[in-house]
C-alpha cells in the first residue's frame, strides 16, 4: 500500500475551535486557515524568548497558533484596527500574559515601533501592501517575515491579483533576505533576513 502523508494539522490549539465558531457567527471571511497556523506555530517554536508581531489580528486564529508555538518567555503583539473582530481574540486569548493586543492602524504601529522582531506575520494591508520596507526593516537578522493569501481567494477584488504579483516580485528582489514560496494553504511566502549580504 502506498503511504500517503496527510498534511492536515494535528494537535490543533485548544482555543481554535471556539474562535472558529465565533468567526463564522460574525461572518468574518478573512481568517487564516489551519495549515497556515500550523506552519506559523513551527516557526514560532524556532525562536525561544522571541519577540513576535502579527499585523491583522482578525478574530485571533493565527494568534492562537503562534502562542501555541511560543515558549513562556516569548512575547507577541497583535495589531488590528477593527475592535469588533479583535474582541473575539481578546476574549479567547487575552488571559495569556504573553500576548498584547494593539488596537489601531498598522501603519501607525510600524512607524512608532523601534525594536526589531524575531518573526512578523504581516496579515493586513499595513506591512504588506503598504509600509513593506518599514516592516522588513523591523525583522532581526535571522528573523522571519511571513505572508499568506498569495493564491487567488474568492473574496479578492478584481484589482487585487496585480498587487499580489507586484508584492511577490518586490520581495524576490530583496538580496538581504532568503526566501521560499509555498503553493500550499492560501499561498505562503517566508523570508529570513540574512545576517550579512553575500
Ligand atoms: C486577513 S485578516 C487577519 C486574519 C488573522 N490574522 C487570522 O489569523 O485569522 C486582516 C485583518 O487586518 C485588519 N487590517 C487591515 N488593514 C489594516 C491596517 N492598515 N491596520 C490595522 N489592521 C488592518 C483587518 O481589520 C482584518 O481584521
Coordinates of C-alpha atoms and ligand atoms in Angstrom, one line a residue:
X1 CA 0.0 0.0 0.0
X2 CA 1.3 3.4 -0.9
X3 CA 1.9 5.6 2.3
X4 CA 0.1 8.9 2.0
X5 CA 1.2 11.7 4.2
X6 CA -1.7 13.8 5.4
X7 CA -0.9 17.5 5.6
X8 CA -3.9 18.2 7.8
X9 CA -2.6 19.8 11.0
X10 CA -2.6 17.7 14.2
X11 CA -2.8 18.9 17.8
X12 CA -4.8 21.9 17.0
X13 CA -4.6 24.5 19.8
X14 CA -7.5 24.3 22.3
X15 CA -8.8 27.8 21.6
X16 CA -9.1 27.4 17.8
X17 CA -12.5 25.6 17.7
X18 CA -14.3 28.2 19.8
X19 CA -12.6 31.1 17.8
X20 CA -13.6 29.4 14.5
X21 CA -17.2 29.1 15.7
X22 CA -17.3 32.8 16.6
X23 CA -15.6 33.8 13.4
X24 CA -18.3 32.1 11.4
X25 CA -21.0 33.6 13.6
X26 CA -19.6 37.1 12.8
X27 CA -19.3 36.3 9.1
X28 CA -15.6 37.2 9.2
X29 CA -14.3 35.8 5.9
X30 CA -10.6 36.7 6.1
X31 CA -9.5 34.3 8.8
X32 CA -6.3 32.3 8.4
X33 CA -6.6 28.6 7.6
X34 CA -5.3 25.8 9.9
X35 CA -2.3 24.9 7.7
X36 CA -1.0 28.5 7.8
X37 CA -1.5 28.4 11.6
X38 CA 0.4 25.1 11.8
X39 CA 3.4 26.4 9.9
X40 CA 3.4 29.6 12.0
X41 CA 3.4 27.5 15.2
X42 CA 6.5 25.7 14.0
X43 CA 8.2 28.9 13.1
X44 CA 7.3 30.4 16.4
X45 CA 8.9 27.5 18.2
X46 CA 12.2 28.2 16.5
X47 CA 12.5 31.4 18.4
X48 CA 12.9 30.8 22.2
X49 CA 12.1 34.0 24.1
X50 CA 11.3 35.5 20.7
X51 CA 9.6 38.8 20.0
X52 CA 6.7 38.4 17.6
X53 CA 4.4 40.7 15.7
X54 CA 1.1 39.9 14.0
X55 CA -0.3 42.6 11.7
X56 CA -4.0 41.9 11.4
X57 CA -5.3 40.0 14.4
X58 CA -8.8 39.4 12.9
X59 CA -10.5 37.1 15.4
X60 CA -7.2 35.6 16.6
X61 CA -6.9 32.3 14.7
X62 CA -3.2 32.7 13.8
X63 CA -2.7 34.4 17.2
X64 CA -3.7 31.1 18.8
X65 CA -1.4 29.0 16.7
X66 CA 1.6 31.4 17.3
X67 CA 1.0 31.3 21.0
X68 CA 0.9 27.5 20.9
X69 CA 4.5 27.5 19.4
X70 CA 5.9 30.2 21.6
X71 CA 7.7 29.4 24.9
X72 CA 7.0 31.1 28.2
X73 CA 9.4 33.9 27.7
X74 CA 8.3 34.8 24.2
X75 CA 6.1 37.8 23.6
X76 CA 3.6 38.6 20.8
X77 CA 2.0 41.9 19.9
X78 CA -1.1 41.6 17.6
X79 CA -2.4 44.7 15.8
X80 CA -5.8 45.4 14.3
X81 CA -7.9 48.5 13.7
X82 CA -11.2 46.6 13.9
X83 CA -12.3 46.4 17.6
X84 CA -15.2 44.0 16.8
X85 CA -13.1 41.2 15.4
X86 CA -10.2 41.8 17.8
X87 CA -12.6 41.5 20.7
X88 CA -13.1 37.8 19.8
X89 CA -9.3 37.2 20.1
X90 CA -9.1 39.1 23.4
X91 CA -12.0 37.1 24.8
X92 CA -10.4 33.7 24.0
X93 CA -6.7 34.6 24.3
X94 CA -6.5 37.7 26.4
X95 CA -5.8 35.7 29.6
X96 CA -2.4 34.7 28.2
X97 CA 0.2 37.2 29.6
X98 CA 2.5 36.6 26.5
X99 CA 0.2 38.4 24.1
X100 CA -0.7 42.1 24.0
X101 CA -3.4 43.5 21.6
X102 CA -2.8 46.9 20.0
X103 CA -6.0 48.5 18.6
X104 CA -5.2 50.9 15.8
X105 CA -3.7 51.3 12.3
X106 CA -0.9 49.0 11.5
X107 CA 0.8 51.9 9.7
X108 CA 0.9 53.9 12.9
X109 CA 2.2 50.9 14.8
X110 CA 5.0 50.3 12.3
X111 CA 6.0 54.0 12.3
X112 CA 6.3 54.2 16.1
X113 CA 7.9 50.8 16.7
X114 CA 11.7 50.9 17.3
X115 CA 12.7 47.4 18.4
X116 CA 13.1 44.6 15.8
X117 CA 11.2 41.3 15.9
X118 CA 12.1 37.6 15.5
X119 CA 9.0 37.0 13.4
X120 CA 6.5 39.2 11.7
X121 CA 3.3 37.7 10.3
X122 CA 2.0 40.5 8.0
X123 CA -1.6 39.7 7.5
X124 CA -3.1 43.2 7.0
X125 CA -2.6 45.8 4.3
X126 CA -0.1 47.5 6.6
X127 CA 3.3 45.8 6.4
X128 CA 2.4 44.0 3.2
X129 CA 0.8 46.2 0.5
X130 CA 2.0 49.4 2.2
X131 CA 4.8 50.1 4.6
X132 CA 6.5 47.0 3.3
X133 CA 10.1 48.3 3.7
X134 CA 9.3 49.5 7.2
X135 CA 8.1 46.1 8.2
X136 CA 11.1 44.4 6.6
X137 CA 13.4 46.8 8.5
X138 CA 11.9 45.6 11.7
X139 CA 13.0 42.0 11.1
X140 CA 16.0 40.9 13.1
X141 CA 19.0 39.2 11.4
X142 CA 17.8 35.5 11.3
X143 CA 14.3 36.7 11.8
X144 CA 11.3 35.8 9.7
X145 CA 8.8 37.8 7.6
X146 CA 5.8 35.6 6.7
X147 CA 2.8 36.3 4.5
X148 CA -0.2 34.3 3.3
X149 CA -3.1 34.7 0.8
X150 CA -0.9 34.8 -2.2
X151 CA -3.1 32.4 -4.2
X152 CA -6.4 33.7 -5.7
X153 CA -9.1 33.9 -3.0
X154 CA -12.9 34.1 -3.6
X155 CA -13.1 37.4 -1.7
X156 CA -10.4 39.2 -3.8
X157 CA -11.5 42.3 -5.7
X158 CA -10.7 42.4 -9.5
X159 CA -7.7 44.8 -9.0
X160 CA -6.0 42.6 -6.3
X161 CA -4.1 40.0 -8.4
X162 CA -1.7 42.5 -9.9
X163 CA -1.0 43.9 -6.4
X164 CA -0.1 40.4 -5.2
X165 CA 2.1 39.8 -8.2
X166 CA 3.9 43.2 -7.6
X167 CA 4.4 42.3 -3.9
X168 CA 6.0 38.9 -4.7
X169 CA 8.3 40.4 -7.3
X170 CA 9.3 43.1 -4.9
X171 CA 10.1 40.6 -2.2
X172 CA 12.1 38.4 -4.6
X173 CA 14.3 41.4 -5.4
X174 CA 15.4 41.7 -1.7
X175 CA 19.0 40.5 -1.6
X176 CA 19.1 41.0 2.2
X177 CA 16.6 38.1 2.7
X178 CA 16.5 34.5 1.6
X179 CA 13.0 33.2 0.8
X180 CA 10.7 30.4 -0.1
X181 CA 7.3 30.4 -1.8
X182 CA 4.8 27.7 -1.0
X183 CA 1.9 26.7 -3.2
X184 CA 0.2 25.4 -0.1
X185 CA -2.7 26.6 2.0
X186 CA -3.7 30.1 0.8
X187 CA -0.3 30.6 -0.9
X188 CA 2.6 31.4 1.5
X189 CA 5.9 33.1 1.5
X190 CA 8.5 33.1 4.2
X191 CA 11.6 35.3 4.2
X192 CA 14.6 35.2 6.5
X193 CA 16.9 38.2 7.0
X194 CA 20.5 37.3 6.2
X195 CA 23.0 38.4 8.8
X196 CA 25.3 39.6 6.1
X197 CA 24.8 40.4 2.4
X198 CA 26.5 37.7 0.3
Ligands
LIG1 C1 -6.6 38.7 6.8 S1 -7.4 39.4 8.2 C2 -6.4 38.8 9.6 C3 -6.6 37.4 9.9 C4 -5.9 36.8 11.1 N1 -4.5 37.1 11.1 C5 -6.2 35.3 11.3 O1 -5.3 34.6 11.5 O2 -7.4 34.9 11.1 C6 -6.8 41.0 8.1 C7 -7.1 41.9 9.3 O3 -6.3 43.1 9.1 C8 -7.0 44.2 9.6 N2 -6.4 45.3 8.9 C9 -6.4 45.5 7.5 N3 -5.7 46.6 7.3 C10 -5.3 47.1 8.5 C11 -4.5 48.2 8.8 N4 -4.0 49.1 7.9 N5 -4.2 48.4 10.2 C12 -4.7 47.5 11.1 N6 -5.4 46.5 10.8 C13 -5.7 46.3 9.5 C14 -8.5 43.9 9.3 O4 -9.3 44.6 10.2 C15 -8.6 42.4 9.4 O5 -9.1 42.0 10.7

